[in-house]
Amino acid sequence: GGERSKSSAIALLSTLCLAPGGIGSSEQITSVFRHVKTILNADDDANTRRHTAVNSKSLKLEALCLVRIMLSCKKHDASDIKSALLPILLSDICKCVQEDWYKVISEALRVLMEIPGLLVLGSATKAEKDEVATSLYDAIEPRLSEHDLDQEIKECALSASASLVSVLHASLSPDQKNRILSLLLDRLKNDTTRIAAIKTLSKVGRAAKSSEDLDLTSVMNEALEQLALLLRQQSRSLKQSALECIDTLVLCLPESDIDMDEGLFDSVLKDLGEIIADTDLHICHLSLSASNSILKARPSTGALVKGH
């Protein structure tokens, strides 16, 4: 059909995802993914007329939105979605991250963000997780490392990396994990991405608390130092996010770690103590909670906690 009829069909399928039973069983899901594949592979070369190319990009965006809805809604069997997605669409979605239009790139990253959780729900094998983790890393890392990008792409890349590391960390190599963590630190230092980076670190930290495979000690010193500096900012929402992240990260610390800078706790606790005031009880509560978490993780800091 034409562009308009395809667009209408995608809209109908997206709505159908909300109905009981969703789009259907494995056969229907596979059929939809195959049609989406033809849309994602549409040729936008220089020989194509301008308006046709724009329509094709818009259709790609709508198709990616449909895939994201299918992955995130709870109306389909996760195993059916996984079994159809991996061989048919995964490589094409990863290629969309390399597109030129920022909306297509952002939506492709949102789709990739849903895939790690799908693998868990779909009872994926270790081989499947390893293969997918490598594909996702290769697609996400370049966008996470680039600086001259649209803000939406930066934030979506951070969200996708949070999903990848927190769920599929066991399928990533130590170098891959350290690379992503170092890039998160870079984003934390940037004014335009620090809120998204804090949310990403918090999600990764929650995963690290319940997993021995995810070690954050390589970036812990610098992450805590940067988060403590953010407590001096005027923005209340920034303080709140930073406090929640500190509370999460310090509980990831092993009982004894010679790589940790013990002097850092003095600095962090000092910054925490300076915002404990009855003028903002919620911030006060979060600051006290973070101080308590430091004390739990490092009982030796008892004197410092009392002093500040």
PDB file of N, CA, C and O in Angstrom, residues 238-302:
ATOM      1  N   LEU A 238      17.724  18.882  41.440  1.00  0.00           N
ATOM      2  CA  LEU A 238      19.071  18.332  41.246  1.00  0.00           C
ATOM      3  C   LEU A 238      19.610  17.768  42.559  1.00  0.00           C
ATOM      4  O   LEU A 238      20.182  16.673  42.588  1.00  0.00           O
ATOM      5  N   LYS A 239      19.414  18.500  43.630  1.00  0.00           N
ATOM      6  CA  LYS A 239      19.832  18.018  44.955  1.00  0.00           C
ATOM      7  C   LYS A 239      19.127  16.708  45.306  1.00  0.00           C
ATOM      8  O   LYS A 239      19.749  15.762  45.793  1.00  0.00           O
ATOM      9  N   GLN A 240      17.832  16.678  45.065  1.00  0.00           N
ATOM     10  CA  GLN A 240      17.047  15.489  45.390  1.00  0.00           C
ATOM     11  C   GLN A 240      17.551  14.275  44.614  1.00  0.00           C
ATOM     12  O   GLN A 240      17.752  13.201  45.196  1.00  0.00           O
ATOM     13  N   SER A 241      17.776  14.438  43.309  1.00  0.00           N
ATOM     14  CA  SER A 241      18.268  13.330  42.487  1.00  0.00           C
ATOM     15  C   SER A 241      19.652  12.881  42.930  1.00  0.00           C
ATOM     16  O   SER A 241      19.939  11.678  43.003  1.00  0.00           O
ATOM     17  N   ALA A 242      20.518  13.852  43.245  1.00  0.00           N
ATOM     18  CA  ALA A 242      21.879  13.530  43.670  1.00  0.00           C
ATOM     19  C   ALA A 242      21.880  12.780  45.008  1.00  0.00           C
ATOM     20  O   ALA A 242      22.635  11.818  45.195  1.00  0.00           O
ATOM     21  N   LEU A 243      21.023  13.207  45.921  1.00  0.00           N
ATOM     22  CA  LEU A 243      20.938  12.549  47.225  1.00  0.00           C
ATOM     23  C   LEU A 243      20.469  11.104  47.092  1.00  0.00           C
ATOM     24  O   LEU A 243      21.007  10.192  47.729  1.00  0.00           O
ATOM     25  N   GLU A 244      19.454  10.895  46.271  1.00  0.00           N
ATOM     26  CA  GLU A 244      18.938   9.537  46.066  1.00  0.00           C
ATOM     27  C   GLU A 244      19.996   8.646  45.420  1.00  0.00           C
ATOM     28  O   GLU A 244      20.106   7.457  45.747  1.00  0.00           O
ATOM     29  N   CYS A 245      20.777   9.230  44.519  1.00  0.00           N
ATOM     30  CA  CYS A 245      21.829   8.459  43.854  1.00  0.00           C
ATOM     31  C   CYS A 245      22.956   8.106  44.828  1.00  0.00           C
ATOM     32  O   CYS A 245      23.459   6.981  44.825  1.00  0.00           O
ATOM     33  N   ILE A 246      23.351   9.075  45.666  1.00  0.00           N
ATOM     34  CA  ILE A 246      24.385   8.799  46.684  1.00  0.00           C
ATOM     35  C   ILE A 246      23.933   7.675  47.603  1.00  0.00           C
ATOM     36  O   ILE A 246      24.686   6.748  47.917  1.00  0.00           O
ATOM     37  N   ASP A 247      22.673   7.767  48.033  1.00  0.00           N
ATOM     38  CA  ASP A 247      22.104   6.746  48.925  1.00  0.00           C
ATOM     39  C   ASP A 247      22.183   5.355  48.292  1.00  0.00           C
ATOM     40  O   ASP A 247      22.491   4.361  48.960  1.00  0.00           O
ATOM     41  N   THR A 248      21.933   5.283  46.994  1.00  0.00           N
ATOM     42  CA  THR A 248      21.967   4.000  46.283  1.00  0.00           C
ATOM     43  C   THR A 248      23.395   3.504  46.089  1.00  0.00           C
ATOM     44  O   THR A 248      23.705   2.332  46.334  1.00  0.00           O
ATOM     45  N   LEU A 249      24.286   4.406  45.651  1.00  0.00           N
ATOM     46  CA  LEU A 249      25.647   3.992  45.295  1.00  0.00           C
ATOM     47  C   LEU A 249      26.464   3.511  46.492  1.00  0.00           C
ATOM     48  O   LEU A 249      27.206   2.531  46.387  1.00  0.00           O
ATOM     49  N   VAL A 250      26.345   4.209  47.630  1.00  0.00           N
ATOM     50  CA  VAL A 250      27.194   3.827  48.767  1.00  0.00           C
ATOM     51  C   VAL A 250      26.845   2.432  49.286  1.00  0.00           C
ATOM     52  O   VAL A 250      27.705   1.738  49.846  1.00  0.00           O
ATOM     53  N   LEU A 251      25.609   2.000  49.073  1.00  0.00           N
ATOM     54  CA  LEU A 251      25.230   0.656  49.517  1.00  0.00           C
ATOM     55  C   LEU A 251      25.758  -0.431  48.577  1.00  0.00           C
ATOM     56  O   LEU A 251      25.626  -1.615  48.860  1.00  0.00           O
ATOM     57  N   CYS A 252      26.359  -0.011  47.459  1.00  0.00           N
ATOM     58  CA  CYS A 252      26.996  -0.970  46.538  1.00  0.00           C
ATOM     59  C   CYS A 252      28.431  -1.266  46.941  1.00  0.00           C
ATOM     60  O   CYS A 252      29.068  -2.158  46.365  1.00  0.00           O
ATOM     61  N   LEU A 253      28.938  -0.506  47.913  1.00  0.00           N
ATOM     62  CA  LEU A 253      30.339  -0.676  48.303  1.00  0.00           C
ATOM     63  C   LEU A 253      30.555  -2.001  49.013  1.00  0.00           C
ATOM     64  O   LEU A 253      29.750  -2.392  49.868  1.00  0.00           O
ATOM     65  N   PRO A 254      31.631  -2.732  48.677  1.00  0.00           N
ATOM     66  CA  PRO A 254      31.961  -3.938  49.441  1.00  0.00           C
ATOM     67  C   PRO A 254      32.396  -3.552  50.855  1.00  0.00           C
ATOM     68  O   PRO A 254      32.725  -2.390  51.116  1.00  0.00           O
ATOM     69  N   GLU A 255      32.394  -4.506  51.752  1.00  0.00           N
ATOM     70  CA  GLU A 255      32.704  -4.205  53.153  1.00  0.00           C
ATOM     71  C   GLU A 255      34.106  -3.630  53.328  1.00  0.00           C
ATOM     72  O   GLU A 255      34.349  -2.794  54.184  1.00  0.00           O
ATOM     73  N   SER A 256      35.026  -4.098  52.515  1.00  0.00           N
ATOM     74  CA  SER A 256      36.391  -3.593  52.608  1.00  0.00           C
ATOM     75  C   SER A 256      36.915  -3.366  51.199  1.00  0.00           C
ATOM     76  O   SER A 256      36.961  -4.271  50.388  1.00  0.00           O
ATOM     77  N   ASP A 257      37.308  -2.146  50.920  1.00  0.00           N
ATOM     78  CA  ASP A 257      37.798  -1.820  49.578  1.00  0.00           C
ATOM     79  C   ASP A 257      38.957  -0.845  49.687  1.00  0.00           C
ATOM     80  O   ASP A 257      38.777   0.325  50.018  1.00  0.00           O
ATOM     81  N   ILE A 258      40.138  -1.329  49.416  1.00  0.00           N
ATOM     82  CA  ILE A 258      41.337  -0.490  49.556  1.00  0.00           C
ATOM     83  C   ILE A 258      41.402   0.592  48.475  1.00  0.00           C
ATOM     84  O   ILE A 258      42.157   1.558  48.598  1.00  0.00           O
ATOM     85  N   ASP A 259      40.611   0.438  47.415  1.00  0.00           N
ATOM     86  CA  ASP A 259      40.635   1.425  46.329  1.00  0.00           C
ATOM     87  C   ASP A 259      39.813   2.668  46.661  1.00  0.00           C
ATOM     88  O   ASP A 259      39.919   3.677  45.965  1.00  0.00           O
ATOM     89  N   MET A 260      38.991   2.601  47.704  1.00  0.00           N
ATOM     90  CA  MET A 260      38.160   3.750  48.048  1.00  0.00           C
ATOM     91  C   MET A 260      38.981   4.796  48.791  1.00  0.00           C
ATOM     92  O   MET A 260      39.792   4.482  49.659  1.00  0.00           O
ATOM     93  N   ASP A 261      38.757   6.039  48.441  1.00  0.00           N
ATOM     94  CA  ASP A 261      39.410   7.166  49.097  1.00  0.00           C
ATOM     95  C   ASP A 261      38.621   7.492  50.361  1.00  0.00           C
ATOM     96  O   ASP A 261      37.544   8.064  50.303  1.00  0.00           O
ATOM     97  N   GLU A 262      39.175   7.112  51.503  1.00  0.00           N
ATOM     98  CA  GLU A 262      38.442   7.306  52.754  1.00  0.00           C
ATOM     99  C   GLU A 262      38.217   8.788  53.037  1.00  0.00           C
ATOM    100  O   GLU A 262      37.258   9.174  53.686  1.00  0.00           O
ATOM    101  N   GLY A 263      39.150   9.642  52.561  1.00  0.00           N
ATOM    102  CA  GLY A 263      38.964  11.075  52.756  1.00  0.00           C
ATOM    103  C   GLY A 263      37.751  11.610  52.034  1.00  0.00           C
ATOM    104  O   GLY A 263      37.205  12.666  52.383  1.00  0.00           O
ATOM    105  N   LEU A 264      37.309  10.877  51.019  1.00  0.00           N
ATOM    106  CA  LEU A 264      36.142  11.297  50.255  1.00  0.00           C
ATOM    107  C   LEU A 264      34.891  11.291  51.119  1.00  0.00           C
ATOM    108  O   LEU A 264      34.029  12.164  50.977  1.00  0.00           O
ATOM    109  N   PHE A 265      34.787  10.334  52.021  1.00  0.00           N
ATOM    110  CA  PHE A 265      33.605  10.259  52.883  1.00  0.00           C
ATOM    111  C   PHE A 265      33.486  11.507  53.750  1.00  0.00           C
ATOM    112  O   PHE A 265      32.390  12.001  54.009  1.00  0.00           O
ATOM    113  N   ASP A 266      34.630  12.031  54.207  1.00  0.00           N
ATOM    114  CA  ASP A 266      34.619  13.258  55.009  1.00  0.00           C
ATOM    115  C   ASP A 266      34.033  14.405  54.198  1.00  0.00           C
ATOM    116  O   ASP A 266      33.184  15.166  54.681  1.00  0.00           O
ATOM    117  N   SER A 267      34.464  14.498  52.930  1.00  0.00           N
ATOM    118  CA  SER A 267      33.975  15.568  52.063  1.00  0.00           C
ATOM    119  C   SER A 267      32.484  15.407  51.756  1.00  0.00           C
ATOM    120  O   SER A 267      31.723  16.379  51.812  1.00  0.00           O
ATOM    121  N   VAL A 268      32.076  14.173  51.445  1.00  0.00           N
ATOM    122  CA  VAL A 268      30.671  13.923  51.132  1.00  0.00           C
ATOM    123  C   VAL A 268      29.789  14.202  52.341  1.00  0.00           C
ATOM    124  O   VAL A 268      28.735  14.850  52.230  1.00  0.00           O
ATOM    125  N   LEU A 269      30.205  13.724  53.508  1.00  0.00           N
ATOM    126  CA  LEU A 269      29.409  13.930  54.723  1.00  0.00           C
ATOM    127  C   LEU A 269      29.325  15.404  55.090  1.00  0.00           C
ATOM    128  O   LEU A 269      28.299  15.863  55.627  1.00  0.00           O
ATOM    129  N   LYS A 270      30.380  16.151  54.790  1.00  0.00           N
ATOM    130  CA  LYS A 270      30.346  17.591  55.053  1.00  0.00           C
ATOM    131  C   LYS A 270      29.277  18.262  54.195  1.00  0.00           C
ATOM    132  O   LYS A 270      28.491  19.080  54.689  1.00  0.00           O
ATOM    133  N   ASP A 271      29.246  17.891  52.899  1.00  0.00           N
ATOM    134  CA  ASP A 271      28.230  18.455  52.009  1.00  0.00           C
ATOM    135  C   ASP A 271      26.829  18.014  52.415  1.00  0.00           C
ATOM    136  O   ASP A 271      25.864  18.787  52.292  1.00  0.00           O
ATOM    137  N   LEU A 272      26.705  16.773  52.881  1.00  0.00           N
ATOM    138  CA  LEU A 272      25.398  16.298  53.350  1.00  0.00           C
ATOM    139  C   LEU A 272      24.952  17.064  54.582  1.00  0.00           C
ATOM    140  O   LEU A 272      23.775  17.444  54.708  1.00  0.00           O
ATOM    141  N   GLY A 273      25.887  17.301  55.497  1.00  0.00           N
ATOM    142  CA  GLY A 273      25.550  17.997  56.737  1.00  0.00           C
ATOM    143  C   GLY A 273      25.107  19.429  56.517  1.00  0.00           C
ATOM    144  O   GLY A 273      24.241  19.953  57.241  1.00  0.00           O
ATOM    145  N   GLU A 274      25.652  20.064  55.496  1.00  0.00           N
ATOM    146  CA  GLU A 274      25.344  21.478  55.255  1.00  0.00           C
ATOM    147  C   GLU A 274      23.939  21.698  54.697  1.00  0.00           C
ATOM    148  O   GLU A 274      23.455  22.833  54.710  1.00  0.00           O
ATOM    149  N   ILE A 275      23.302  20.647  54.189  1.00  0.00           N
ATOM    150  CA  ILE A 275      21.932  20.833  53.673  1.00  0.00           C
ATOM    151  C   ILE A 275      20.878  20.212  54.594  1.00  0.00           C
ATOM    152  O   ILE A 275      19.710  20.127  54.236  1.00  0.00           O
ATOM    153  N   ILE A 276      21.312  19.764  55.768  1.00  0.00           N
ATOM    154  CA  ILE A 276      20.349  19.275  56.757  1.00  0.00           C
ATOM    155  C   ILE A 276      19.801  20.470  57.528  1.00  0.00           C
ATOM    156  O   ILE A 276      20.504  21.082  58.337  1.00  0.00           O
ATOM    157  N   ALA A 277      18.576  20.849  57.205  1.00  0.00           N
ATOM    158  CA  ALA A 277      17.952  22.009  57.851  1.00  0.00           C
ATOM    159  C   ALA A 277      16.443  21.821  57.833  1.00  0.00           C
ATOM    160  O   ALA A 277      15.888  21.115  56.982  1.00  0.00           O
ATOM    161  N   ASP A 278      15.768  22.475  58.797  1.00  0.00           N
ATOM    162  CA  ASP A 278      14.307  22.316  58.893  1.00  0.00           C
ATOM    163  C   ASP A 278      13.557  23.164  57.874  1.00  0.00           C
ATOM    164  O   ASP A 278      12.325  23.168  57.844  1.00  0.00           O
ATOM    165  N   THR A 279      14.286  23.886  57.015  1.00  0.00           N
ATOM    166  CA  THR A 279      13.625  24.687  55.986  1.00  0.00           C
ATOM    167  C   THR A 279      13.103  23.834  54.834  1.00  0.00           C
ATOM    168  O   THR A 279      12.221  24.256  54.097  1.00  0.00           O
ATOM    169  N   ASP A 280      13.680  22.642  54.672  1.00  0.00           N
ATOM    170  CA  ASP A 280      13.217  21.712  53.627  1.00  0.00           C
ATOM    171  C   ASP A 280      13.328  20.301  54.190  1.00  0.00           C
ATOM    172  O   ASP A 280      14.382  19.661  54.117  1.00  0.00           O
ATOM    173  N   LEU A 281      12.244  19.830  54.752  1.00  0.00           N
ATOM    174  CA  LEU A 281      12.276  18.562  55.470  1.00  0.00           C
ATOM    175  C   LEU A 281      12.506  17.366  54.558  1.00  0.00           C
ATOM    176  O   LEU A 281      13.091  16.368  54.982  1.00  0.00           O
ATOM    177  N   HIS A 282      12.040  17.444  53.311  1.00  0.00           N
ATOM    178  CA  HIS A 282      12.254  16.311  52.401  1.00  0.00           C
ATOM    179  C   HIS A 282      13.727  16.169  52.046  1.00  0.00           C
ATOM    180  O   HIS A 282      14.277  15.058  52.083  1.00  0.00           O
ATOM    181  N   ILE A 283      14.386  17.284  51.708  1.00  0.00           N
ATOM    182  CA  ILE A 283      15.825  17.250  51.432  1.00  0.00           C
ATOM    183  C   ILE A 283      16.583  16.824  52.687  1.00  0.00           C
ATOM    184  O   ILE A 283      17.554  16.049  52.616  1.00  0.00           O
ATOM    185  N   CYS A 284      16.131  17.285  53.834  1.00  0.00           N
ATOM    186  CA  CYS A 284      16.749  16.903  55.110  1.00  0.00           C
ATOM    187  C   CYS A 284      16.657  15.392  55.315  1.00  0.00           C
ATOM    188  O   CYS A 284      17.637  14.745  55.704  1.00  0.00           O
ATOM    189  N   HIS A 285      15.482  14.839  55.036  1.00  0.00           N
ATOM    190  CA  HIS A 285      15.282  13.392  55.173  1.00  0.00           C
ATOM    191  C   HIS A 285      16.205  12.608  54.237  1.00  0.00           C
ATOM    192  O   HIS A 285      16.832  11.619  54.652  1.00  0.00           O
ATOM    193  N   LEU A 286      16.312  13.057  53.001  1.00  0.00           N
ATOM    194  CA  LEU A 286      17.164  12.363  52.032  1.00  0.00           C
ATOM    195  C   LEU A 286      18.635  12.445  52.426  1.00  0.00           C
ATOM    196  O   LEU A 286      19.398  11.484  52.258  1.00  0.00           O
ATOM    197  N   SER A 287      19.029  13.597  52.954  1.00  0.00           N
ATOM    198  CA  SER A 287      20.415  13.775  53.389  1.00  0.00           C
ATOM    199  C   SER A 287      20.742  12.873  54.573  1.00  0.00           C
ATOM    200  O   SER A 287      21.815  12.254  54.631  1.00  0.00           O
ATOM    201  N   LEU A 288      19.815  12.782  55.529  1.00  0.00           N
ATOM    202  CA  LEU A 288      20.016  11.898  56.682  1.00  0.00           C
ATOM    203  C   LEU A 288      20.045  10.431  56.255  1.00  0.00           C
ATOM    204  O   LEU A 288      20.833   9.634  56.783  1.00  0.00           O
ATOM    205  N   SER A 289      19.195  10.081  55.281  1.00  0.00           N
ATOM    206  CA  SER A 289      19.178   8.714  54.771  1.00  0.00           C
ATOM    207  C   SER A 289      20.503   8.359  54.099  1.00  0.00           C
ATOM    208  O   SER A 289      21.038   7.259  54.292  1.00  0.00           O
ATOM    209  N   ALA A 290      21.056   9.300  53.292  1.00  0.00           N
ATOM    210  CA  ALA A 290      22.345   9.064  52.636  1.00  0.00           C
ATOM    211  C   ALA A 290      23.461   8.925  53.669  1.00  0.00           C
ATOM    212  O   ALA A 290      24.352   8.069  53.530  1.00  0.00           O
ATOM    213  N   SER A 291      23.422   9.748  54.714  1.00  0.00           N
ATOM    214  CA  SER A 291      24.431   9.662  55.786  1.00  0.00           C
ATOM    215  C   SER A 291      24.339   8.312  56.492  1.00  0.00           C
ATOM    216  O   SER A 291      25.369   7.689  56.813  1.00  0.00           O
ATOM    217  N   ASN A 292      23.106   7.869  56.732  1.00  0.00           N
ATOM    218  CA  ASN A 292      22.895   6.572  57.379  1.00  0.00           C
ATOM    219  C   ASN A 292      23.425   5.432  56.508  1.00  0.00           C
ATOM    220  O   ASN A 292      24.005   4.462  57.011  1.00  0.00           O
ATOM    221  N   SER A 293      23.242   5.549  55.185  1.00  0.00           N
ATOM    222  CA  SER A 293      23.723   4.517  54.267  1.00  0.00           C
ATOM    223  C   SER A 293      25.251   4.465  54.257  1.00  0.00           C
ATOM    224  O   SER A 293      25.842   3.386  54.173  1.00  0.00           O
ATOM    225  N   ILE A 294      25.884   5.632  54.327  1.00  0.00           N
ATOM    226  CA  ILE A 294      27.351   5.664  54.413  1.00  0.00           C
ATOM    227  C   ILE A 294      27.818   4.974  55.684  1.00  0.00           C
ATOM    228  O   ILE A 294      28.786   4.203  55.681  1.00  0.00           O
ATOM    229  N   LEU A 295      27.118   5.208  56.766  1.00  0.00           N
ATOM    230  CA  LEU A 295      27.469   4.583  58.037  1.00  0.00           C
ATOM    231  C   LEU A 295      27.297   3.071  57.976  1.00  0.00           C
ATOM    232  O   LEU A 295      28.103   2.310  58.526  1.00  0.00           O
ATOM    233  N   LYS A 296      26.252   2.617  57.295  1.00  0.00           N
ATOM    234  CA  LYS A 296      26.045   1.169  57.128  1.00  0.00           C
ATOM    235  C   LYS A 296      27.144   0.545  56.282  1.00  0.00           C
ATOM    236  O   LYS A 296      27.658  -0.535  56.600  1.00  0.00           O
ATOM    237  N   ALA A 297      27.507   1.242  55.200  1.00  0.00           N
ATOM    238  CA  ALA A 297      28.527   0.705  54.295  1.00  0.00           C
ATOM    239  C   ALA A 297      29.917   0.785  54.892  1.00  0.00           C
ATOM    240  O   ALA A 297      30.761  -0.078  54.632  1.00  0.00           O
ATOM    241  N   ARG A 298      30.176   1.809  55.671  1.00  0.00           N
ATOM    242  CA  ARG A 298      31.487   2.018  56.289  1.00  0.00           C
ATOM    243  C   ARG A 298      31.299   2.402  57.757  1.00  0.00           C
ATOM    244  O   ARG A 298      31.287   3.585  58.101  1.00  0.00           O
ATOM    245  N   PRO A 299      31.148   1.413  58.658  1.00  0.00           N
ATOM    246  CA  PRO A 299      30.977   1.733  60.084  1.00  0.00           C
ATOM    247  C   PRO A 299      32.103   2.596  60.640  1.00  0.00           C
ATOM    248  O   PRO A 299      31.911   3.315  61.630  1.00  0.00           O
ATOM    249  N   SER A 300      33.268   2.556  59.992  1.00  0.00           N
ATOM    250  CA  SER A 300      34.414   3.341  60.471  1.00  0.00           C
ATOM    251  C   SER A 300      34.197   4.845  60.327  1.00  0.00           C
ATOM    252  O   SER A 300      34.960   5.645  60.862  1.00  0.00           O
ATOM    253  N   THR A 301      33.160   5.233  59.597  1.00  0.00           N
ATOM    254  CA  THR A 301      32.888   6.661  59.406  1.00  0.00           C
ATOM    255  C   THR A 301      31.991   7.231  60.513  1.00  0.00           C
ATOM    256  O   THR A 301      31.545   8.363  60.423  1.00  0.00           O
ATOM    257  N   GLY A 302      31.779   6.453  61.578  1.00  0.00           N
ATOM    258  CA  GLY A 302      30.896   6.893  62.654  1.00  0.00           C
ATOM    259  C   GLY A 302      31.275   8.233  63.236  1.00  0.00           C
ATOM    260  O   GLY A 302      30.421   9.099  63.450  1.00  0.00           O
TER     261      GLY A 302
END
